[in-house]
Coordinates of C-alpha atoms in Angstrom, one line a residue:
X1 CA -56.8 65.6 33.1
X2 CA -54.0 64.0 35.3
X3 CA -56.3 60.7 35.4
X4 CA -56.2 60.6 31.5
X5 CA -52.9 61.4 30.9
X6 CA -52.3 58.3 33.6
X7 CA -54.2 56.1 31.1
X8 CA -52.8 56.6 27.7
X9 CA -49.0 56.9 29.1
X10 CA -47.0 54.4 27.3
X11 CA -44.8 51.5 29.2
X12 CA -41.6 52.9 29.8
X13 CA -39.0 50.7 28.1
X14 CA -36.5 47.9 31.1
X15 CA -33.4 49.4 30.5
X16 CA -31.6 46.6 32.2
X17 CA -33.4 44.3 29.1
X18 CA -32.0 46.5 26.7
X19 CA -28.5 46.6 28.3
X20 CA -28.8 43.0 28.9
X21 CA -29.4 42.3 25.3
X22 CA -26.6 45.0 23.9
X23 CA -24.2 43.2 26.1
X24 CA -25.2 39.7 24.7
X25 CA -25.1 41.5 21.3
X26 CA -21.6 42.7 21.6
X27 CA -20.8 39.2 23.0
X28 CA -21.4 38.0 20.4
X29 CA -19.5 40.3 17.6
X30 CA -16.4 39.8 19.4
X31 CA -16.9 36.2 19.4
X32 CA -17.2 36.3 15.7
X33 CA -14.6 38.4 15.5
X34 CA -12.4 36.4 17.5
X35 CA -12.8 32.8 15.6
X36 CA -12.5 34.8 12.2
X37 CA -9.0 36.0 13.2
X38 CA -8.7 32.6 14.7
X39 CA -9.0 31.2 11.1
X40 CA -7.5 33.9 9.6
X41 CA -4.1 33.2 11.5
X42 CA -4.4 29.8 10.0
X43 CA -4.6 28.1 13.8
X44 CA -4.9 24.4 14.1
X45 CA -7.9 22.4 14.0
X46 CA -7.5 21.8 17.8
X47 CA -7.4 25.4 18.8
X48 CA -10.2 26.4 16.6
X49 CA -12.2 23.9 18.6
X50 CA -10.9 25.1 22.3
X51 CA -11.6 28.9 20.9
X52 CA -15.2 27.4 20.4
X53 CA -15.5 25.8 23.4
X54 CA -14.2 28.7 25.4
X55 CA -16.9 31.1 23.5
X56 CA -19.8 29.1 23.9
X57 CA -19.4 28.3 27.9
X58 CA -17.7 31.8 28.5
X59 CA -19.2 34.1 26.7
X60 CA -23.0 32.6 26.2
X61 CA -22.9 30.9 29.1
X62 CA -23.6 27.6 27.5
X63 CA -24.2 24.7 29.9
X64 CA -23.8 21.5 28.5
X65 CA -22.9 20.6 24.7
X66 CA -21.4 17.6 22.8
X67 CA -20.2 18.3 19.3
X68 CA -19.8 15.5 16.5
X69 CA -17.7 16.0 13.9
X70 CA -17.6 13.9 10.7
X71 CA -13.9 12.9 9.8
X72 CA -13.5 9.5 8.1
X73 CA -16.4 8.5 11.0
X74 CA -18.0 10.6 13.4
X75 CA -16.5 11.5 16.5
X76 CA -17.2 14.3 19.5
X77 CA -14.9 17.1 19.2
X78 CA -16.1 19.2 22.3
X79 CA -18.1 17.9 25.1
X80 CA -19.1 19.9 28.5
X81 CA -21.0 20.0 31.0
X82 CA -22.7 16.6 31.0
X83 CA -23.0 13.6 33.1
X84 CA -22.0 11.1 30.3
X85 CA -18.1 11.8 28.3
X86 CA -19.8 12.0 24.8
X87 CA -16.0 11.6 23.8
X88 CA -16.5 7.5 24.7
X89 CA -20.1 7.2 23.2
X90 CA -20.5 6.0 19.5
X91 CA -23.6 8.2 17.9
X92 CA -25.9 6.4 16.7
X93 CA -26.7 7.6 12.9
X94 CA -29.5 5.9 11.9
X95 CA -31.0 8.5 14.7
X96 CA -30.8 10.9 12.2
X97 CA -31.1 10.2 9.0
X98 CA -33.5 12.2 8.5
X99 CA -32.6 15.0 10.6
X100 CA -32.3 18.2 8.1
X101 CA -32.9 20.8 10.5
X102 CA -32.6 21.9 13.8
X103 CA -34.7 19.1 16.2
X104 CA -36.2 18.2 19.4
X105 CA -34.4 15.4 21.1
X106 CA -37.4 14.1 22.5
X107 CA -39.0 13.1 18.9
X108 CA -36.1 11.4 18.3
X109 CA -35.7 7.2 19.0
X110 CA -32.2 6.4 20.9
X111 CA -30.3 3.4 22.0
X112 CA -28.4 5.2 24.0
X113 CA -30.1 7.1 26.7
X114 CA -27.0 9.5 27.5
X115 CA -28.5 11.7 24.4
X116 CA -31.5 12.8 26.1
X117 CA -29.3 14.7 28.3
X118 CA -30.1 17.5 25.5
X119 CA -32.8 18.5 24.1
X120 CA -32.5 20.0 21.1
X121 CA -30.0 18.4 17.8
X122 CA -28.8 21.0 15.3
X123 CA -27.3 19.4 11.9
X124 CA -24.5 21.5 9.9
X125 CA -25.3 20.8 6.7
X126 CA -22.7 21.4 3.1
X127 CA -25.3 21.5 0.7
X128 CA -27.1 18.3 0.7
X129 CA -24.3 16.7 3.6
X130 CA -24.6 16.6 6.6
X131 CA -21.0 17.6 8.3
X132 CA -21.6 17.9 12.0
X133 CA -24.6 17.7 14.8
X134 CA -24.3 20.0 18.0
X135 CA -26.1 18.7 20.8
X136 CA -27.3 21.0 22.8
X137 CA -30.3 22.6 25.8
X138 CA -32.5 25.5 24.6
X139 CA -32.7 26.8 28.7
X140 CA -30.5 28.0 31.0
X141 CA -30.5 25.3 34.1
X142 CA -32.5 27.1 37.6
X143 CA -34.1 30.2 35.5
X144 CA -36.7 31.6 36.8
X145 CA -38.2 33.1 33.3
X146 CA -36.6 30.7 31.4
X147 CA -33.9 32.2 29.7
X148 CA -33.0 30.5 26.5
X149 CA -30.3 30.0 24.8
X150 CA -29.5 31.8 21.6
X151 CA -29.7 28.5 19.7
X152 CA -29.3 31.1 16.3
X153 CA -25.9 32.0 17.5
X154 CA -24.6 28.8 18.1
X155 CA -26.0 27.5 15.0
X156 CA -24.1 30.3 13.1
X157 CA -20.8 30.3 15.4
X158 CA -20.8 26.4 14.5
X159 CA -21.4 26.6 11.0
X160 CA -18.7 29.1 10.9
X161 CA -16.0 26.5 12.4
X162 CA -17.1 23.3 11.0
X163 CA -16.8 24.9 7.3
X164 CA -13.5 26.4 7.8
X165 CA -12.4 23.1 9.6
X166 CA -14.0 21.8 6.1
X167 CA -11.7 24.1 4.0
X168 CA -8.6 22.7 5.8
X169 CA -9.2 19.0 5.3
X170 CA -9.9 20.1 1.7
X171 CA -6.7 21.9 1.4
X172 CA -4.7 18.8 3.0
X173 CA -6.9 17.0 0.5
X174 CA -5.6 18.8 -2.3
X175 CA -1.9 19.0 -1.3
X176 CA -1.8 15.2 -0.9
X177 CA -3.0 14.5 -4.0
X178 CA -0.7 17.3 -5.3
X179 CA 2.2 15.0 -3.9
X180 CA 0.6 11.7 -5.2
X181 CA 0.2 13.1 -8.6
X182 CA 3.7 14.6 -8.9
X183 CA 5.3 11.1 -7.2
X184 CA 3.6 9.7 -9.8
X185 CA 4.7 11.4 -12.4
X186 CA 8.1 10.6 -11.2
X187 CA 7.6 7.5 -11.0
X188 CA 6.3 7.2 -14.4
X189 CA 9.3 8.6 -15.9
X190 CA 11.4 6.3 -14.3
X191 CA 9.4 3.5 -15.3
X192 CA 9.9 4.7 -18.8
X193 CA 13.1 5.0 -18.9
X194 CA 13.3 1.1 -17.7
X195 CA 12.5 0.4 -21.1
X196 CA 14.8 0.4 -24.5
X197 CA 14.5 2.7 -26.3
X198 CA 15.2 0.7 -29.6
X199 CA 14.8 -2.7 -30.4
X200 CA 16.3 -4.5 -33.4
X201 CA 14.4 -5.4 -36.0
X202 CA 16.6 -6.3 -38.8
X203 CA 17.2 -9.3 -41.5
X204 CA 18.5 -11.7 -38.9
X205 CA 16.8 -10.5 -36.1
X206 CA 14.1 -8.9 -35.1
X207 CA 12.3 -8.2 -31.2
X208 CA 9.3 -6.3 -30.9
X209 CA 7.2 -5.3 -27.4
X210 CA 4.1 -4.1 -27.1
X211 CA 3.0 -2.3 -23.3
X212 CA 0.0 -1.6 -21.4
X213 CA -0.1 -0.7 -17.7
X214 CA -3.4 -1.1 -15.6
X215 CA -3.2 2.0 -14.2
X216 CA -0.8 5.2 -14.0
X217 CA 2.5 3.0 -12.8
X218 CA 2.5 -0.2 -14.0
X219 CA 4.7 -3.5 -12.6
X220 CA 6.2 -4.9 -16.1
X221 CA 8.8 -5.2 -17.3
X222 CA 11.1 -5.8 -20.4
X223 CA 14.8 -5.3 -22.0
X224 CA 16.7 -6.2 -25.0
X225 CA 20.8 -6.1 -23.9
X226 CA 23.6 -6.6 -26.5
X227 CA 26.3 -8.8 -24.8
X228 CA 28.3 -8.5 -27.7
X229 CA 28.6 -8.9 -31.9
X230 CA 27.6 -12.6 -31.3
X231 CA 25.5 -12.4 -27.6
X232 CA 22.2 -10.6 -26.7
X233 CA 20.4 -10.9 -23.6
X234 CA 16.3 -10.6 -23.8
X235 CA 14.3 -10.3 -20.3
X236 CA 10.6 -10.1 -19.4
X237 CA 9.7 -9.9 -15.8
X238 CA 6.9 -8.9 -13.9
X239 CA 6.9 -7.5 -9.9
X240 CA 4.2 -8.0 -7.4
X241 CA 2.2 -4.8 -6.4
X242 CA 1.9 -2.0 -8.2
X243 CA 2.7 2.1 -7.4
X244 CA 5.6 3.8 -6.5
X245 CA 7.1 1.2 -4.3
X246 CA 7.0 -1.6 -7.0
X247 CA 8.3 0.6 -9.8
X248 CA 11.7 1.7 -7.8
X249 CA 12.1 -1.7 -7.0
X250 CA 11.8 -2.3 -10.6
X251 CA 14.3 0.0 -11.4
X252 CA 16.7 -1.2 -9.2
X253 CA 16.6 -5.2 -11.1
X254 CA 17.0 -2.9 -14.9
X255 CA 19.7 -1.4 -13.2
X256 CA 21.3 -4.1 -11.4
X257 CA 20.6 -6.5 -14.4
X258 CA 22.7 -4.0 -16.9
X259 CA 25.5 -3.9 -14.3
X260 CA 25.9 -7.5 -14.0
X261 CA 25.8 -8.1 -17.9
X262 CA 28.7 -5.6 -18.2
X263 CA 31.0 -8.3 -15.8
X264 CA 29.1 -11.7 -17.0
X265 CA 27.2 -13.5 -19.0
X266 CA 26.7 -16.4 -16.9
X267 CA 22.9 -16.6 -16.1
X268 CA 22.8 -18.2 -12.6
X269 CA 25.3 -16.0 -11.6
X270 CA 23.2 -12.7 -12.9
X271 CA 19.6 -14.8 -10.9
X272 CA 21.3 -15.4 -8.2
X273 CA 22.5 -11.6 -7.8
X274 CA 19.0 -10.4 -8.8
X275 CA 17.5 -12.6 -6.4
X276 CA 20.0 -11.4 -3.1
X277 CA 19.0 -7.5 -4.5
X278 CA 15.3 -7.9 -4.5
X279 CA 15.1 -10.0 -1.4
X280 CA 17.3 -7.5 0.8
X281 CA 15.1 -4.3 -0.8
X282 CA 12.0 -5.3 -1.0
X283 CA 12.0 -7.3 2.4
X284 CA 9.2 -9.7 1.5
X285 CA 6.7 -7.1 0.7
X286 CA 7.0 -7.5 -3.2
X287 CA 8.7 -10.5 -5.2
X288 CA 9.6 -10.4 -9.2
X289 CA 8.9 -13.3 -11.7
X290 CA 11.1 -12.8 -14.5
X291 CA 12.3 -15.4 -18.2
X292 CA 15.9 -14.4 -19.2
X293 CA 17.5 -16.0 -21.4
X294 CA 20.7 -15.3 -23.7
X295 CA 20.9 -16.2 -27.3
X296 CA 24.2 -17.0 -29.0
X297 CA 24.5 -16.2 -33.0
X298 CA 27.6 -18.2 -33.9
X299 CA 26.8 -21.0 -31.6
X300 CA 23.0 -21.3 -32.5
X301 CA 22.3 -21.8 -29.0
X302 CA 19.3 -20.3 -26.8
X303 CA 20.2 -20.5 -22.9
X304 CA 17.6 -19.6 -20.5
X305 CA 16.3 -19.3 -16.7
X306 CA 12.5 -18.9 -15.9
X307 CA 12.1 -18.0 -12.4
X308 CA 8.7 -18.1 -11.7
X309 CA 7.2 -16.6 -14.8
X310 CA 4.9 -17.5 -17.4
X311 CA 6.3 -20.2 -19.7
X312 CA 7.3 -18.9 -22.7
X313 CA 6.4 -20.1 -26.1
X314 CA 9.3 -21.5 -28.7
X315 CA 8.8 -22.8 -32.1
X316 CA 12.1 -24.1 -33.7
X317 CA 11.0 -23.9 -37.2
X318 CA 14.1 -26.0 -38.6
X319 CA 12.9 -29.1 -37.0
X320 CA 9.1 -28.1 -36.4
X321 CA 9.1 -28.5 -33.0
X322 CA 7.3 -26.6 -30.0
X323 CA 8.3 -26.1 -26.3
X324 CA 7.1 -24.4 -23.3
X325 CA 10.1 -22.9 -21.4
X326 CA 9.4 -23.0 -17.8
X327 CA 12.9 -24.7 -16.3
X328 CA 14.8 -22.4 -13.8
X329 CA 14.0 -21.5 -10.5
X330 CA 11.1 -19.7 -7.8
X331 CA 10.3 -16.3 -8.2
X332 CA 13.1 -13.7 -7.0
X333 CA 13.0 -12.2 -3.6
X334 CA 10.9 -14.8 -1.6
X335 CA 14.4 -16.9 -0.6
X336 CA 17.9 -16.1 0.2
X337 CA 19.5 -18.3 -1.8
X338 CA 17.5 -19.6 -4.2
X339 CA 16.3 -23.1 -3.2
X340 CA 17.0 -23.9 -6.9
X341 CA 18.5 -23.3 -9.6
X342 CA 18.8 -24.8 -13.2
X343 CA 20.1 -23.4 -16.5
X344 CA 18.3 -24.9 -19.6
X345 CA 20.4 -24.6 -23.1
X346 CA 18.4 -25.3 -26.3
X347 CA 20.8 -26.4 -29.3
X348 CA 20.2 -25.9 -33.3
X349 CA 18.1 -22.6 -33.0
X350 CA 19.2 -21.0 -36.2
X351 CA 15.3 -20.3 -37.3
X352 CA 12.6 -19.7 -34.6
X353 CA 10.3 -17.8 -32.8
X354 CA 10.1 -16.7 -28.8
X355 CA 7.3 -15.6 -27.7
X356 CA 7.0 -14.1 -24.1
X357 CA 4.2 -12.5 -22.2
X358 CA 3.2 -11.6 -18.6
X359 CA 0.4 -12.8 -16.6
X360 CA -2.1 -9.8 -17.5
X361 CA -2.7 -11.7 -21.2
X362 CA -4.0 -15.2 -19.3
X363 CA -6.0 -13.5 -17.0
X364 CA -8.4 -11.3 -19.0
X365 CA -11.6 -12.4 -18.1
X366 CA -14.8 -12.2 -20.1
X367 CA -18.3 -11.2 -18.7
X368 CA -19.0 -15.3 -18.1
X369 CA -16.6 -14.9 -15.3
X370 CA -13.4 -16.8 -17.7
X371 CA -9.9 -16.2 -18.4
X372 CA -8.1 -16.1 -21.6
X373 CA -5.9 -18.4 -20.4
X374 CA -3.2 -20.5 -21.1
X375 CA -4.7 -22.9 -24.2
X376 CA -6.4 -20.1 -25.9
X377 CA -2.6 -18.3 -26.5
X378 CA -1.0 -21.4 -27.9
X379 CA -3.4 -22.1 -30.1
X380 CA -3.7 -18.1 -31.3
X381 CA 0.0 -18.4 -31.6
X382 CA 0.2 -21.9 -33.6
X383 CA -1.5 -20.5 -35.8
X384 CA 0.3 -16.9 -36.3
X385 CA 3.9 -17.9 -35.6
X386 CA 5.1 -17.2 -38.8
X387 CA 3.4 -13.8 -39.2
X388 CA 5.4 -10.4 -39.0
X389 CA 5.3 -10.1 -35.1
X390 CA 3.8 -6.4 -35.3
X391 CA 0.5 -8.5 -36.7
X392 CA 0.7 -10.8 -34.5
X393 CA 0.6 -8.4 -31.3
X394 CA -2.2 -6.4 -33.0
X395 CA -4.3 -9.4 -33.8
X396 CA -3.3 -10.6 -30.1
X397 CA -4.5 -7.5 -28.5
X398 CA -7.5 -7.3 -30.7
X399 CA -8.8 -11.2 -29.8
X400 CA -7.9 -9.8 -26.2
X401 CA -10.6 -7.0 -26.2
X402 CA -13.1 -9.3 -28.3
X403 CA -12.8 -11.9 -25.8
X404 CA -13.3 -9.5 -22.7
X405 CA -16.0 -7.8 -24.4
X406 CA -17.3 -5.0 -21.5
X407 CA -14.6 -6.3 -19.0
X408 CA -12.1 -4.4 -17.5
X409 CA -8.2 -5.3 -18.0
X410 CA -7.3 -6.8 -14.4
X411 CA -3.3 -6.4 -14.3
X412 CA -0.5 -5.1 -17.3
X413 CA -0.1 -6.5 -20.3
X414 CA 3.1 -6.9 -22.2
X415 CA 3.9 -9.1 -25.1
X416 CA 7.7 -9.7 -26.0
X417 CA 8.4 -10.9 -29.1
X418 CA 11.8 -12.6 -30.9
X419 CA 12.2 -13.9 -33.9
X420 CA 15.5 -15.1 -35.6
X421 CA 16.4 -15.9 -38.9
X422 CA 20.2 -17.4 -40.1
X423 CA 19.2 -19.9 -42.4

């Protein structure tokens, strides 16, 4: 009876197995516990990463990891315990391009021999991306039995931090654009308000502008400014660079432009100023072509500077003749002074057309790799110089897309029209 009972008696359970494991189990809780409040408190990327660190060597008894993070490139964000400072060595990618899972180091091909200090690679993966690899041993170093490593846990503690590290870049993400998109909006409403608001269009004269910017904040320019009953002022001008930066600096030359018409009329005079603003603001970052010119009714005279710009067409229709205004000076804000500087005065204009224009018209290209260019507008506008200049714009911008076809606008366009009519 005793012998039998001997033989069907069950093992009796280790206790110290099962306190072992309750004591790696509660470990393990708290350590959740503790990076969750860790991210719940909002705490730095860096202190997330030491809380890790301190979990995985202190509490699991981790030997030896190196943990790659993906930023704008990959780099370690905790390394311990080896013989090589991961935080120096490059990883090698192309190692694991087509590691989707948790994977032996040894059935991997490396460069670098410091990886095969581990032996197992565990990728995080975002859905199909791949955000981080932990590098990592499966055994405890000098066990007997050997112990592993709950490779789970850390998988799981790690996923934990690297998405909520995710969730912040996201976040900063989100609030810079947030900033980008309200400076822009800013930005744009100054650039609009650059512009007048009406133009005249009337029996003797008549000014029309047409405007597109590339992208959000455009870098063009133009104005219509009544010096008095017998004087306006017209200006095109176009500034280097585009974005916030080039459209305050814009502002600035409307602003200082208007000021200086208010005290003169003398052209060189108002260059020269606009020239000493730009080049002490925009400290040879961005530069401003610009055509002014000043048109006087009782004197029938058209008096103009080109500093660097496009030439602009005229077509004196009294005596039939064309020109191509491009006297005047360098483009404003490259030298202080102005190495140059000449004021050209056209008599007898009591019947013509000015046509001006910046840069993004000429250099449309089509899909054969060729711009619209220069001889292509004169002879569009040698033919349609006499047109209402609303038609001509429309048929300008129309020839425009037709000749780019599938292309992509490379820069602004704006086309500034004048036409005047005393005889």
């Amino acid at each position: 009876m005793d012998s039998e009972m001997l033989m069907t008696q069950k093992p009796q359970p280790n206790n110290d197995n099962y306190e072992a494991r309750f004591h790696q189990v509660e470990l393990e809780l708290n350590s959740i516990l503790e990076i969750t409040q860790a991210i719940n408190n909002n705490e730095p990327e860096q202190s997330l990463y030491k809380i890790y660190m301190f979990i995985l060597r202190g509490n699991l008894r981790v030997e030896r990891l190196a943990l790659y993070v993906l930023d704008e490139q990959w780099n370690c964000k905790v390394n311990f315990g080896t013989k090589a400072n991961f935080n120096h060595v490059e990883l090698e990618t192309t190692a694991f391009e087509s590691v989707y899972d948790l994977s032996e180091m040894a059935k991997l091909s490396f460069e670098n021999h410091d990886f095969y200090e581990f032996d197992l690679v565990i990728p995080v993966l975002h859905k199909d991306r791949v955000l981080a690899y932990v590098f990592v041993n499966q055994y405890f170093s000098g066990s007997s039995f050997q112990e592993k490593v709950d490779i789970r846990f850390v998988q799981a503690l790690t996923n934990i931090i690297i998405v909520a590290i995710e969730n912040k870049k996201l976040v900063r993400r989100q609030l810079r654009q947030e900033a980008f998109k309200k400076e822009m909006e800013i930005a744009k409403k100054v650039q609009s308000n650059l512009f007048p608001k009406k133009l005249p269009y009337n029996k003797n004269v008549k000014i029309k502008a047409t405007y597109f910017p590339h992208d959000l904040i455009g870098g063009d320019y133009y104005d219509y400014i009544s010096v008095d009953k017998k004087q306006f002022i017209i200006c095109i001008a176009d500034v280097s660079g585009k974005g916030i930066p080039a459209a305050l600096l814009m502002s600035n030359f409307q602003a200082t432009l208007r000021t200086l018409i208010r005290q003169t009329s003398d052209l060189k005079q108002i260059v020269s100023e606009l020239n000493h603003l730009i080049y002490d603001n925009a400290q040879g970052e961005h530069f401003i072509t610009c055509f002014i010119a000043l048109y006087d009714k009782s004197k029938h005279t058209l008096t103009y500077i080109n500093a660097g710009h496009n030439p602009a067409f005229l077509f004196n229709f009294k005596n039939n003749v064309q020109l191509l205004l491009d006297s005047g000076t360098t483009v404003l804000g490259a030298f202080s002074p102005l190495p140059f500087l000449k004021e050209t005065t056209i008599n007898g204009l009591s019947n013509f057309f000015l046509f001006n224009y910046t840069d993004g018209v000429t250099e449309v290209i089509n899909p054969e790799n060729e711009q619209f260019g220069h001889e292509r507008l004169e002879s569009f506008l040698t033919t349609r110089k006499k047109i209402e200049l609303g038609e001509i714009h429309g048929n300008l911008i129309a020839r425009i897309n037709n000749f780019k076809k599938s292309e992509k606008f490379v820069d602004d366009i704006t086309l500034l029209s004048c036409r005047v009519e005393y005889d």
